JSON list of C-alpha atoms and ligand atoms in Angstrom, two decimals:
[
{"chain": "A", "resi": 1, "resn": "MET", "atom": "CA", "xyz": [144.03, 148.41, -148.90]},
{"chain": "A", "resi": 2, "resn": "GLY", "atom": "CA", "xyz": [142.25, 146.06, -151.24]},
{"chain": "A", "resi": 3, "resn": "LEU", "atom": "CA", "xyz": [143.07, 142.88, -153.10]},
{"chain": "A", "resi": 4, "resn": "ASN", "atom": "CA", "xyz": [143.26, 142.50, -156.75]},
{"chain": "A", "resi": 5, "resn": "LEU", "atom": "CA", "xyz": [142.69, 139.52, -159.00]},
{"chain": "A", "resi": 6, "resn": "GLY", "atom": "CA", "xyz": [146.02, 137.46, -159.03]},
{"chain": "A", "resi": 7, "resn": "ASP", "atom": "CA", "xyz": [147.27, 138.85, -155.69]},
{"chain": "A", "resi": 8, "resn": "ILE", "atom": "CA", "xyz": [148.47, 136.28, -153.15]},
{"chain": "A", "resi": 9, "resn": "VAL", "atom": "CA", "xyz": [146.04, 136.50, -150.22]},
{"chain": "A", "resi": 10, "resn": "PRO", "atom": "CA", "xyz": [147.52, 137.85, -146.98]},
{"chain": "A", "resi": 11, "resn": "ASP", "atom": "CA", "xyz": [148.49, 135.09, -144.50]},
{"chain": "A", "resi": 12, "resn": "PHE", "atom": "CA", "xyz": [146.99, 135.57, -140.92]},
{"chain": "A", "resi": 13, "resn": "LYS", "atom": "CA", "xyz": [146.56, 133.77, -137.52]},
{"chain": "A", "resi": 14, "resn": "ALA", "atom": "CA", "xyz": [143.29, 134.26, -135.85]},
{"chain": "A", "resi": 15, "resn": "GLU", "atom": "CA", "xyz": [140.79, 132.65, -133.45]},
{"chain": "A", "resi": 16, "resn": "SER", "atom": "CA", "xyz": [137.80, 130.80, -135.07]},
{"chain": "A", "resi": 17, "resn": "THR", "atom": "CA", "xyz": [135.06, 128.52, -133.94]},
{"chain": "A", "resi": 18, "resn": "MET", "atom": "CA", "xyz": [137.25, 125.61, -134.80]},
{"chain": "A", "resi": 19, "resn": "GLY", "atom": "CA", "xyz": [140.38, 126.82, -132.92]},
{"chain": "A", "resi": 20, "resn": "THR", "atom": "CA", "xyz": [143.28, 128.89, -134.21]},
{"chain": "A", "resi": 21, "resn": "ILE", "atom": "CA", "xyz": [143.59, 129.28, -137.88]},
{"chain": "A", "resi": 22, "resn": "LYS", "atom": "CA", "xyz": [146.84, 129.97, -139.84]},
{"chain": "A", "resi": 23, "resn": "PHE", "atom": "CA", "xyz": [145.29, 130.92, -143.11]},
{"chain": "A", "resi": 24, "resn": "HIS", "atom": "CA", "xyz": [147.96, 129.81, -145.54]},
{"chain": "A", "resi": 25, "resn": "GLU", "atom": "CA", "xyz": [148.30, 126.53, -143.72]},
{"chain": "A", "resi": 26, "resn": "TYR", "atom": "CA", "xyz": [144.61, 126.16, -143.72]},
{"chain": "A", "resi": 27, "resn": "ILE", "atom": "CA", "xyz": [144.40, 126.66, -147.53]},
{"chain": "A", "resi": 28, "resn": "ASN", "atom": "CA", "xyz": [147.24, 124.13, -147.92]},
{"chain": "A", "resi": 29, "resn": "GLY", "atom": "CA", "xyz": [147.13, 123.87, -151.74]},
{"chain": "A", "resi": 30, "resn": "SER", "atom": "CA", "xyz": [143.35, 123.55, -151.97]},
{"chain": "A", "resi": 31, "resn": "TRP", "atom": "CA", "xyz": [140.83, 125.97, -153.51]},
{"chain": "A", "resi": 32, "resn": "ALA", "atom": "CA", "xyz": [139.25, 128.13, -150.76]},
{"chain": "A", "resi": 33, "resn": "ILE", "atom": "CA", "xyz": [136.56, 130.67, -150.33]},
{"chain": "A", "resi": 34, "resn": "LEU", "atom": "CA", "xyz": [136.62, 133.52, -147.70]},
{"chain": "A", "resi": 35, "resn": "LEU", "atom": "CA", "xyz": [133.40, 135.05, -146.82]},
{"chain": "A", "resi": 36, "resn": "SER", "atom": "CA", "xyz": [132.99, 138.10, -144.62]},
{"chain": "A", "resi": 37, "resn": "HIS", "atom": "CA", "xyz": [129.93, 138.94, -142.57]},
{"chain": "A", "resi": 38, "resn": "PRO", "atom": "CA", "xyz": [128.97, 142.24, -141.08]},
{"chain": "A", "resi": 39, "resn": "SER", "atom": "CA", "xyz": [127.98, 140.94, -137.69]},
{"chain": "A", "resi": 40, "resn": "ASP", "atom": "CA", "xyz": [126.80, 138.04, -135.50]},
{"chain": "A", "resi": 41, "resn": "PHE", "atom": "CA", "xyz": [123.10, 137.77, -134.59]},
{"chain": "A", "resi": 42, "resn": "THR", "atom": "CA", "xyz": [121.91, 139.63, -137.66]},
{"chain": "A", "resi": 43, "resn": "PRO", "atom": "CA", "xyz": [119.23, 138.13, -139.82]},
{"chain": "A", "resi": 44, "resn": "VAL", "atom": "CA", "xyz": [120.71, 138.03, -143.21]},
{"chain": "A", "resi": 45, "resn": "CYS", "atom": "CA", "xyz": [124.16, 136.74, -142.01]},
{"chain": "A", "resi": 46, "resn": "THR", "atom": "CA", "xyz": [122.37, 134.02, -140.10]},
{"chain": "A", "resi": 47, "resn": "SER", "atom": "CA", "xyz": [120.59, 133.05, -143.40]},
{"chain": "A", "resi": 48, "resn": "GLU", "atom": "CA", "xyz": [123.77, 133.03, -145.32]},
{"chain": "A", "resi": 49, "resn": "LEU", "atom": "CA", "xyz": [125.77, 130.99, -142.94]},
{"chain": "A", "resi": 50, "resn": "GLY", "atom": "CA", "xyz": [122.88, 128.47, -142.59]},
{"chain": "A", "resi": 51, "resn": "SER", "atom": "CA", "xyz": [122.57, 128.10, -146.36]},
{"chain": "A", "resi": 52, "resn": "LEU", "atom": "CA", "xyz": [126.28, 127.70, -146.71]},
{"chain": "A", "resi": 53, "resn": "ALA", "atom": "CA", "xyz": [126.34, 125.00, -144.07]},
{"chain": "A", "resi": 54, "resn": "SER", "atom": "CA", "xyz": [123.55, 123.10, -145.67]},
{"chain": "A", "resi": 55, "resn": "ARG", "atom": "CA", "xyz": [125.47, 123.30, -149.07]},
{"chain": "A", "resi": 56, "resn": "ILE", "atom": "CA", "xyz": [128.85, 122.53, -147.80]},
{"chain": "A", "resi": 57, "resn": "HIS", "atom": "CA", "xyz": [129.04, 119.14, -149.68]},
{"chain": "A", "resi": 58, "resn": "GLU", "atom": "CA", "xyz": [128.95, 121.22, -153.00]},
{"chain": "A", "resi": 59, "resn": "PHE", "atom": "CA", "xyz": [132.04, 123.02, -151.94]},
{"chain": "A", "resi": 60, "resn": "ASP", "atom": "CA", "xyz": [133.74, 119.82, -150.56]},
{"chain": "A", "resi": 61, "resn": "ARG", "atom": "CA", "xyz": [133.07, 117.92, -153.82]},
{"chain": "A", "resi": 62, "resn": "ARG", "atom": "CA", "xyz": [134.89, 120.72, -155.70]},
{"chain": "A", "resi": 63, "resn": "GLY", "atom": "CA", "xyz": [137.82, 120.57, -153.30]},
{"chain": "A", "resi": 64, "resn": "VAL", "atom": "CA", "xyz": [137.08, 124.02, -151.96]},
{"chain": "A", "resi": 65, "resn": "LYS", "atom": "CA", "xyz": [137.68, 124.86, -148.24]},
{"chain": "A", "resi": 66, "resn": "VAL", "atom": "CA", "xyz": [135.12, 127.21, -146.81]},
{"chain": "A", "resi": 67, "resn": "ILE", "atom": "CA", "xyz": [135.98, 129.99, -144.19]},
{"chain": "A", "resi": 68, "resn": "ALA", "atom": "CA", "xyz": [133.66, 132.52, -142.93]},
{"chain": "A", "resi": 69, "resn": "LEU", "atom": "CA", "xyz": [134.60, 135.76, -140.92]},
{"chain": "A", "resi": 70, "resn": "SER", "atom": "CA", "xyz": [132.68, 138.30, -138.83]},
{"chain": "A", "resi": 71, "resn": "CYS", "atom": "CA", "xyz": [133.73, 141.17, -136.84]},
{"chain": "A", "resi": 72, "resn": "ASN", "atom": "CA", "xyz": [132.73, 139.71, -133.25]},
{"chain": "A", "resi": 73, "resn": "ASP", "atom": "CA", "xyz": [134.88, 137.65, -131.06]},
{"chain": "A", "resi": 74, "resn": "VAL", "atom": "CA", "xyz": [134.85, 133.92, -130.89]},
{"chain": "A", "resi": 75, "resn": "ASN", "atom": "CA", "xyz": [132.54, 133.49, -127.85]},
{"chain": "A", "resi": 76, "resn": "SER", "atom": "CA", "xyz": [129.94, 135.50, -129.73]},
{"chain": "A", "resi": 77, "resn": "HIS", "atom": "CA", "xyz": [130.49, 133.25, -132.90]},
{"chain": "A", "resi": 78, "resn": "ARG", "atom": "CA", "xyz": [130.07, 130.12, -130.66]},
{"chain": "A", "resi": 79, "resn": "GLU", "atom": "CA", "xyz": [126.72, 131.33, -129.21]},
{"chain": "A", "resi": 80, "resn": "TRP", "atom": "CA", "xyz": [125.65, 132.35, -132.62]},
{"chain": "A", "resi": 81, "resn": "LEU", "atom": "CA", "xyz": [126.21, 128.90, -134.15]},
{"chain": "A", "resi": 82, "resn": "GLY", "atom": "CA", "xyz": [123.28, 127.68, -132.04]},
{"chain": "A", "resi": 83, "resn": "ASP", "atom": "CA", "xyz": [121.00, 130.12, -133.81]},
{"chain": "A", "resi": 84, "resn": "ILE", "atom": "CA", "xyz": [122.40, 129.41, -137.26]},
{"chain": "A", "resi": 85, "resn": "GLU", "atom": "CA", "xyz": [121.84, 125.60, -136.79]},
{"chain": "A", "resi": 86, "resn": "SER", "atom": "CA", "xyz": [118.36, 126.19, -135.35]},
{"chain": "A", "resi": 87, "resn": "TYR", "atom": "CA", "xyz": [117.40, 128.47, -138.25]},
{"chain": "A", "resi": 88, "resn": "CYS", "atom": "CA", "xyz": [118.53, 125.78, -140.71]},
{"chain": "A", "resi": 89, "resn": "PRO", "atom": "CA", "xyz": [117.35, 122.57, -139.03]},
{"chain": "A", "resi": 90, "resn": "GLU", "atom": "CA", "xyz": [119.31, 119.27, -139.70]},
{"chain": "A", "resi": 91, "resn": "THR", "atom": "CA", "xyz": [122.37, 121.49, -140.52]},
{"chain": "A", "resi": 92, "resn": "LYS", "atom": "CA", "xyz": [125.73, 121.57, -138.76]},
{"chain": "A", "resi": 93, "resn": "VAL", "atom": "CA", "xyz": [128.22, 124.32, -139.39]},
{"chain": "A", "resi": 94, "resn": "LYS", "atom": "CA", "xyz": [131.31, 122.41, -140.41]},
{"chain": "A", "resi": 95, "resn": "TYR", "atom": "CA", "xyz": [133.53, 125.34, -141.46]},
{"chain": "A", "resi": 96, "resn": "PRO", "atom": "CA", "xyz": [135.30, 127.78, -139.24]},
{"chain": "A", "resi": 97, "resn": "ILE", "atom": "CA", "xyz": [134.04, 131.29, -138.46]},
{"chain": "A", "resi": 98, "resn": "VAL", "atom": "CA", "xyz": [136.96, 133.55, -137.80]},
{"chain": "A", "resi": 99, "resn": "ALA", "atom": "CA", "xyz": [136.79, 136.23, -135.18]},
{"chain": "A", "resi": 100, "resn": "ASP", "atom": "CA", "xyz": [137.93, 139.84, -136.27]},
{"chain": "A", "resi": 101, "resn": "PRO", "atom": "CA", "xyz": [136.77, 142.09, -133.42]},
{"chain": "A", "resi": 102, "resn": "SER", "atom": "CA", "xyz": [139.64, 144.45, -134.04]},
{"chain": "A", "resi": 103, "resn": "ARG", "atom": "CA", "xyz": [138.88, 144.84, -137.81]},
{"chain": "A", "resi": 104, "resn": "ASP", "atom": "CA", "xyz": [142.51, 144.05, -138.57]},
{"chain": "A", "resi": 105, "resn": "LEU", "atom": "CA", "xyz": [141.72, 141.50, -141.18]},
{"chain": "A", "resi": 106, "resn": "ALA", "atom": "CA", "xyz": [138.80, 143.45, -142.52]},
{"chain": "A", "resi": 107, "resn": "VAL", "atom": "CA", "xyz": [141.29, 146.18, -143.28]},
{"chain": "A", "resi": 108, "resn": "ARG", "atom": "CA", "xyz": [144.05, 143.94, -144.67]},
{"chain": "A", "resi": 109, "resn": "PHE", "atom": "CA", "xyz": [141.50, 142.29, -147.05]},
{"chain": "A", "resi": 110, "resn": "GLY", "atom": "CA", "xyz": [139.77, 145.61, -147.96]},
{"chain": "A", "resi": 111, "resn": "MET", "atom": "CA", "xyz": [136.46, 144.19, -146.61]},
{"chain": "A", "resi": 112, "resn": "LEU", "atom": "CA", "xyz": [135.32, 147.20, -144.59]},
{"chain": "A", "resi": 113, "resn": "ASP", "atom": "CA", "xyz": [131.92, 148.58, -145.65]},
{"chain": "A", "resi": 114, "resn": "PRO", "atom": "CA", "xyz": [132.23, 152.50, -145.71]},
{"chain": "A", "resi": 115, "resn": "VAL", "atom": "CA", "xyz": [128.61, 152.88, -144.49]},
{"chain": "A", "resi": 116, "resn": "GLU", "atom": "CA", "xyz": [127.65, 150.09, -142.09]},
{"chain": "A", "resi": 117, "resn": "LYS", "atom": "CA", "xyz": [128.60, 150.80, -138.36]},
{"chain": "A", "resi": 118, "resn": "ASP", "atom": "CA", "xyz": [127.78, 148.77, -135.21]},
{"chain": "A", "resi": 119, "resn": "ALA", "atom": "CA", "xyz": [125.99, 150.19, -132.12]},
{"chain": "A", "resi": 120, "resn": "ALA", "atom": "CA", "xyz": [129.40, 151.65, -130.90]},
{"chain": "A", "resi": 121, "resn": "GLY", "atom": "CA", "xyz": [130.07, 153.27, -134.25]},
{"chain": "A", "resi": 122, "resn": "MET", "atom": "CA", "xyz": [132.73, 150.71, -135.25]},
{"chain": "A", "resi": 123, "resn": "PRO", "atom": "CA", "xyz": [132.80, 149.99, -139.00]},
{"chain": "A", "resi": 124, "resn": "LEU", "atom": "CA", "xyz": [131.44, 146.56, -140.15]},
{"chain": "A", "resi": 125, "resn": "THR", "atom": "CA", "xyz": [132.60, 144.42, -143.00]},
{"chain": "A", "resi": 126, "resn": "CYS", "atom": "CA", "xyz": [130.65, 144.32, -146.11]},
{"chain": "A", "resi": 127, "resn": "ARG", "atom": "CA", "xyz": [129.79, 140.74, -147.60]},
{"chain": "A", "resi": 128, "resn": "ALA", "atom": "CA", "xyz": [133.09, 140.16, -149.20]},
{"chain": "A", "resi": 129, "resn": "CYS", "atom": "CA", "xyz": [133.66, 136.86, -151.26]},
{"chain": "A", "resi": 130, "resn": "PHE", "atom": "CA", "xyz": [137.15, 135.81, -152.26]},
{"chain": "A", "resi": 131, "resn": "VAL", "atom": "CA", "xyz": [137.64, 132.62, -154.31]},
{"chain": "A", "resi": 132, "resn": "ILE", "atom": "CA", "xyz": [141.25, 131.62, -153.85]},
{"chain": "A", "resi": 133, "resn": "GLY", "atom": "CA", "xyz": [143.12, 129.32, -156.03]},
{"chain": "A", "resi": 134, "resn": "PRO", "atom": "CA", "xyz": [145.46, 126.39, -154.85]},
{"chain": "A", "resi": 135, "resn": "ASP", "atom": "CA", "xyz": [148.41, 128.86, -155.30]},
{"chain": "A", "resi": 136, "resn": "LYS", "atom": "CA", "xyz": [146.78, 131.20, -152.82]},
{"chain": "A", "resi": 137, "resn": "ARG", "atom": "CA", "xyz": [145.99, 133.90, -155.58]},
{"chain": "A", "resi": 138, "resn": "VAL", "atom": "CA", "xyz": [142.65, 135.68, -155.67]},
{"chain": "A", "resi": 139, "resn": "ARG", "atom": "CA", "xyz": [140.61, 134.31, -158.55]},
{"chain": "A", "resi": 140, "resn": "LEU", "atom": "CA", "xyz": [137.35, 136.08, -157.93]},
{"chain": "A", "resi": 141, "resn": "SER", "atom": "CA", "xyz": [136.39, 139.01, -155.69]},
{"chain": "A", "resi": 142, "resn": "ILE", "atom": "CA", "xyz": [132.79, 140.23, -155.06]},
{"chain": "A", "resi": 143, "resn": "LEU", "atom": "CA", "xyz": [131.65, 142.81, -152.56]},
{"chain": "A", "resi": 144, "resn": "TYR", "atom": "CA", "xyz": [127.93, 142.92, -151.65]},
{"chain": "A", "resi": 145, "resn": "PRO", "atom": "CA", "xyz": [126.40, 145.39, -149.40]},
{"chain": "A", "resi": 146, "resn": "ALA", "atom": "CA", "xyz": [125.10, 144.27, -145.92]},
{"chain": "A", "resi": 147, "resn": "SER", "atom": "CA", "xyz": [121.47, 144.59, -147.11]},
{"chain": "A", "resi": 148, "resn": "THR", "atom": "CA", "xyz": [121.92, 141.89, -149.91]},
{"chain": "A", "resi": 149, "resn": "GLY", "atom": "CA", "xyz": [122.41, 138.26, -149.08]},
{"chain": "A", "resi": 150, "resn": "ARG", "atom": "CA", "xyz": [124.66, 136.37, -151.33]},
{"chain": "A", "resi": 151, "resn": "ASN", "atom": "CA", "xyz": [123.72, 133.80, -153.93]},
{"chain": "A", "resi": 152, "resn": "PHE", "atom": "CA", "xyz": [125.75, 130.69, -153.21]},
{"chain": "A", "resi": 153, "resn": "SER", "atom": "CA", "xyz": [124.63, 129.02, -156.53]},
{"chain": "A", "resi": 154, "resn": "GLU", "atom": "CA", "xyz": [126.46, 131.89, -158.37]},
{"chain": "A", "resi": 155, "resn": "LEU", "atom": "CA", "xyz": [129.60, 131.10, -156.22]},
{"chain": "A", "resi": 156, "resn": "VAL", "atom": "CA", "xyz": [129.48, 127.37, -157.10]},
{"chain": "A", "resi": 157, "resn": "ARG", "atom": "CA", "xyz": [128.85, 128.31, -160.80]},
{"chain": "A", "resi": 158, "resn": "VAL", "atom": "CA", "xyz": [131.92, 130.54, -160.82]},
{"chain": "A", "resi": 159, "resn": "ILE", "atom": "CA", "xyz": [134.04, 127.90, -159.13]},
{"chain": "A", "resi": 160, "resn": "ASP", "atom": "CA", "xyz": [132.97, 125.45, -161.78]},
{"chain": "A", "resi": 161, "resn": "SER", "atom": "CA", "xyz": [133.91, 127.97, -164.59]},
{"chain": "A", "resi": 162, "resn": "LEU", "atom": "CA", "xyz": [137.35, 128.68, -162.88]},
{"chain": "A", "resi": 163, "resn": "GLN", "atom": "CA", "xyz": [138.20, 124.99, -162.41]},
{"chain": "A", "resi": 164, "resn": "LEU", "atom": "CA", "xyz": [137.14, 124.20, -166.03]},
{"chain": "A", "resi": 165, "resn": "THR", "atom": "CA", "xyz": [138.98, 127.19, -167.83]},
{"chain": "A", "resi": 166, "resn": "ASP", "atom": "CA", "xyz": [142.14, 126.37, -165.77]},
{"chain": "A", "resi": 167, "resn": "LYS", "atom": "CA", "xyz": [142.32, 123.11, -167.49]},
{"chain": "A", "resi": 168, "resn": "PHE", "atom": "CA", "xyz": [140.93, 123.74, -171.09]},
{"chain": "A", "resi": 169, "resn": "SER", "atom": "CA", "xyz": [141.34, 126.61, -173.48]},
{"chain": "A", "resi": 170, "resn": "VAL", "atom": "CA", "xyz": [137.79, 127.76, -173.14]},
{"chain": "A", "resi": 171, "resn": "ALA", "atom": "CA", "xyz": [135.76, 130.47, -171.49]},
{"chain": "A", "resi": 172, "resn": "THR", "atom": "CA", "xyz": [132.29, 130.29, -170.21]},
{"chain": "A", "resi": 173, "resn": "PRO", "atom": "CA", "xyz": [129.58, 132.68, -171.69]},
{"chain": "A", "resi": 174, "resn": "ALA", "atom": "CA", "xyz": [127.00, 134.84, -169.94]},
{"chain": "A", "resi": 175, "resn": "ASN", "atom": "CA", "xyz": [124.70, 132.77, -167.67]},
{"chain": "A", "resi": 176, "resn": "TRP", "atom": "CA", "xyz": [126.58, 129.56, -168.29]},
{"chain": "A", "resi": 177, "resn": "GLU", "atom": "CA", "xyz": [125.84, 126.56, -166.10]},
{"chain": "A", "resi": 178, "resn": "ASN", "atom": "CA", "xyz": [127.85, 123.44, -165.69]},
{"chain": "A", "resi": 179, "resn": "GLY", "atom": "CA", "xyz": [127.36, 121.10, -168.76]},
{"chain": "A", "resi": 180, "resn": "ARG", "atom": "CA", "xyz": [126.53, 123.93, -171.23]},
{"chain": "A", "resi": 181, "resn": "LYS", "atom": "CA", "xyz": [128.46, 124.96, -174.25]},
{"chain": "A", "resi": 182, "resn": "CYS", "atom": "CA", "xyz": [131.72, 126.96, -173.80]},
{"chain": "A", "resi": 183, "resn": "MET", "atom": "CA", "xyz": [133.49, 129.34, -176.03]},
{"chain": "A", "resi": 184, "resn": "ILE", "atom": "CA", "xyz": [136.95, 128.79, -177.47]},
{"chain": "A", "resi": 185, "resn": "LEU", "atom": "CA", "xyz": [139.55, 131.33, -176.30]},
{"chain": "A", "resi": 186, "resn": "PRO", "atom": "CA", "xyz": [140.18, 134.01, -178.87]},
{"chain": "A", "resi": 187, "resn": "THR", "atom": "CA", "xyz": [143.89, 133.37, -178.58]},
{"chain": "A", "resi": 188, "resn": "ILE", "atom": "CA", "xyz": [143.49, 129.84, -180.10]},
{"chain": "A", "resi": 189, "resn": "SER", "atom": "CA", "xyz": [143.75, 129.57, -183.82]},
{"chain": "A", "resi": 190, "resn": "ASP", "atom": "CA", "xyz": [141.15, 127.44, -185.83]},
{"chain": "A", "resi": 191, "resn": "GLU", "atom": "CA", "xyz": [143.85, 124.94, -186.64]},
{"chain": "A", "resi": 192, "resn": "LYS", "atom": "CA", "xyz": [144.97, 124.61, -182.98]},
{"chain": "A", "resi": 193, "resn": "ALA", "atom": "CA", "xyz": [141.18, 124.47, -181.94]},
{"chain": "A", "resi": 194, "resn": "LYS", "atom": "CA", "xyz": [140.65, 121.51, -184.44]},
{"chain": "A", "resi": 195, "resn": "GLU", "atom": "CA", "xyz": [143.32, 119.65, -182.70]},
{"chain": "A", "resi": 196, "resn": "MET", "atom": "CA", "xyz": [142.06, 120.56, -179.25]},
{"chain": "A", "resi": 197, "resn": "PHE", "atom": "CA", "xyz": [138.40, 119.77, -179.90]},
{"chain": "A", "resi": 198, "resn": "PRO", "atom": "CA", "xyz": [138.37, 116.84, -182.34]},
{"chain": "A", "resi": 199, "resn": "LYS", "atom": "CA", "xyz": [134.64, 116.63, -182.23]},
{"chain": "A", "resi": 200, "resn": "GLY", "atom": "CA", "xyz": [134.38, 120.03, -183.68]},
{"chain": "A", "resi": 201, "resn": "PHE", "atom": "CA", "xyz": [133.02, 123.43, -182.84]},
{"chain": "A", "resi": 202, "resn": "ASP", "atom": "CA", "xyz": [130.49, 125.88, -184.36]},
{"chain": "A", "resi": 203, "resn": "THR", "atom": "CA", "xyz": [131.64, 129.34, -185.44]},
{"chain": "A", "resi": 204, "resn": "VAL", "atom": "CA", "xyz": [128.77, 131.91, -185.13]},
{"chain": "A", "resi": 205, "resn": "LYS", "atom": "CA", "xyz": [128.31, 134.10, -188.11]},
{"chain": "A", "resi": 206, "resn": "VAL", "atom": "CA", "xyz": [128.10, 137.79, -187.14]},
{"chain": "A", "resi": 207, "resn": "PRO", "atom": "CA", "xyz": [127.76, 141.02, -189.25]},
{"chain": "A", "resi": 208, "resn": "SER", "atom": "CA", "xyz": [131.39, 141.97, -188.95]},
{"chain": "A", "resi": 209, "resn": "GLY", "atom": "CA", "xyz": [132.33, 138.64, -190.67]},
{"chain": "A", "resi": 210, "resn": "LYS", "atom": "CA", "xyz": [134.88, 138.04, -188.02]},
{"chain": "A", "resi": 211, "resn": "ALA", "atom": "CA", "xyz": [135.02, 134.38, -186.81]},
{"chain": "A", "resi": 212, "resn": "TYR", "atom": "CA", "xyz": [135.58, 134.94, -183.11]},
{"chain": "A", "resi": 213, "resn": "ILE", "atom": "CA", "xyz": [132.45, 133.39, -181.56]},
{"chain": "A", "resi": 214, "resn": "ARG", "atom": "CA", "xyz": [133.26, 129.75, -181.48]},
{"chain": "A", "resi": 215, "resn": "LEU", "atom": "CA", "xyz": [130.97, 127.35, -179.44]},
{"chain": "A", "resi": 216, "resn": "VAL", "atom": "CA", "xyz": [132.17, 123.96, -178.26]},
{"chain": "A", "resi": 217, "resn": "GLU", "atom": "CA", "xyz": [130.74, 121.28, -176.09]},
{"chain": "A", "resi": 218, "resn": "GLN", "atom": "CA", "xyz": [131.94, 121.54, -172.57]},
{"chain": "A", "resi": 219, "resn": "PRO", "atom": "CA", "xyz": [135.09, 119.54, -172.09]},
{"chain": "A", "resi": 220, "resn": "THR", "atom": "CA", "xyz": [134.91, 116.89, -169.20]},
{"chain": "A", "resi": 221, "resn": "LEU", "atom": "CA", "xyz": [137.06, 117.47, -166.17]},
{"chain": "B", "resi": 1, "resn": "BEZ", "atom": "C1", "xyz": [121.99, 141.38, -141.63]},
{"chain": "B", "resi": 1, "resn": "BEZ", "atom": "O1", "xyz": [122.75, 140.35, -141.65]},
{"chain": "B", "resi": 1, "resn": "BEZ", "atom": "O2", "xyz": [120.72, 141.23, -141.65]},
{"chain": "B", "resi": 1, "resn": "BEZ", "atom": "C2", "xyz": [122.48, 142.80, -141.59]},
{"chain": "B", "resi": 1, "resn": "BEZ", "atom": "C3", "xyz": [123.77, 143.08, -141.12]},
{"chain": "B", "resi": 1, "resn": "BEZ", "atom": "C4", "xyz": [124.25, 144.39, -141.10]},
{"chain": "B", "resi": 1, "resn": "BEZ", "atom": "C5", "xyz": [123.35, 145.41, -141.67]},
{"chain": "B", "resi": 1, "resn": "BEZ", "atom": "C6", "xyz": [122.16, 145.05, -142.34]},
{"chain": "B", "resi": 1, "resn": "BEZ", "atom": "C7", "xyz": [121.77, 143.76, -142.26]}
]
């Protein structure tokens, strides 16, 4: 079973390093990001959770609640926290790591890696990322293999784009970064665009002669 964009994320109750989590209650009308990890005490996962902890203020500032998940039990997670915090000095892990030793959540969220197995032959999760909107719907889903650590700058960039494009009739082009020009949605007529963006916009000339690439300064949130 997998999750598609727009699906409501399944609710669950599970143990975590910060006590029992009821997922929908935890989200509680905020943006959220759920990140799965193959296993505790593995190098890439340790680097990821440390990096995430050191950047938690970037998620806080955007109103995004962070929740991690790994297939081990909560006692293992608690012991692992010491390693994560020692690997990233001056960093405290202030988000919960959910325990999923049964893989129940991994299956419900479609996060199992078809290849990776633990020493006992049990399947592990891949590095799944779900960005979840305040309405509990999946807004972004990316699956990375265990061998590739995630780029948290990219996740912050996508969250900026999602929050911006929810509010204004724009989309963000390739490699966009916060503060750069945006593109006016193709569904907006030129007349409407002039009303919406009174400071104006540039229409890029293309060989087809079609006026569909319209660049506008980023609206301010
Ligand atoms: C790691 O986090 O380093 C890792 C975990 C599972 C498989 C490969 C790498």
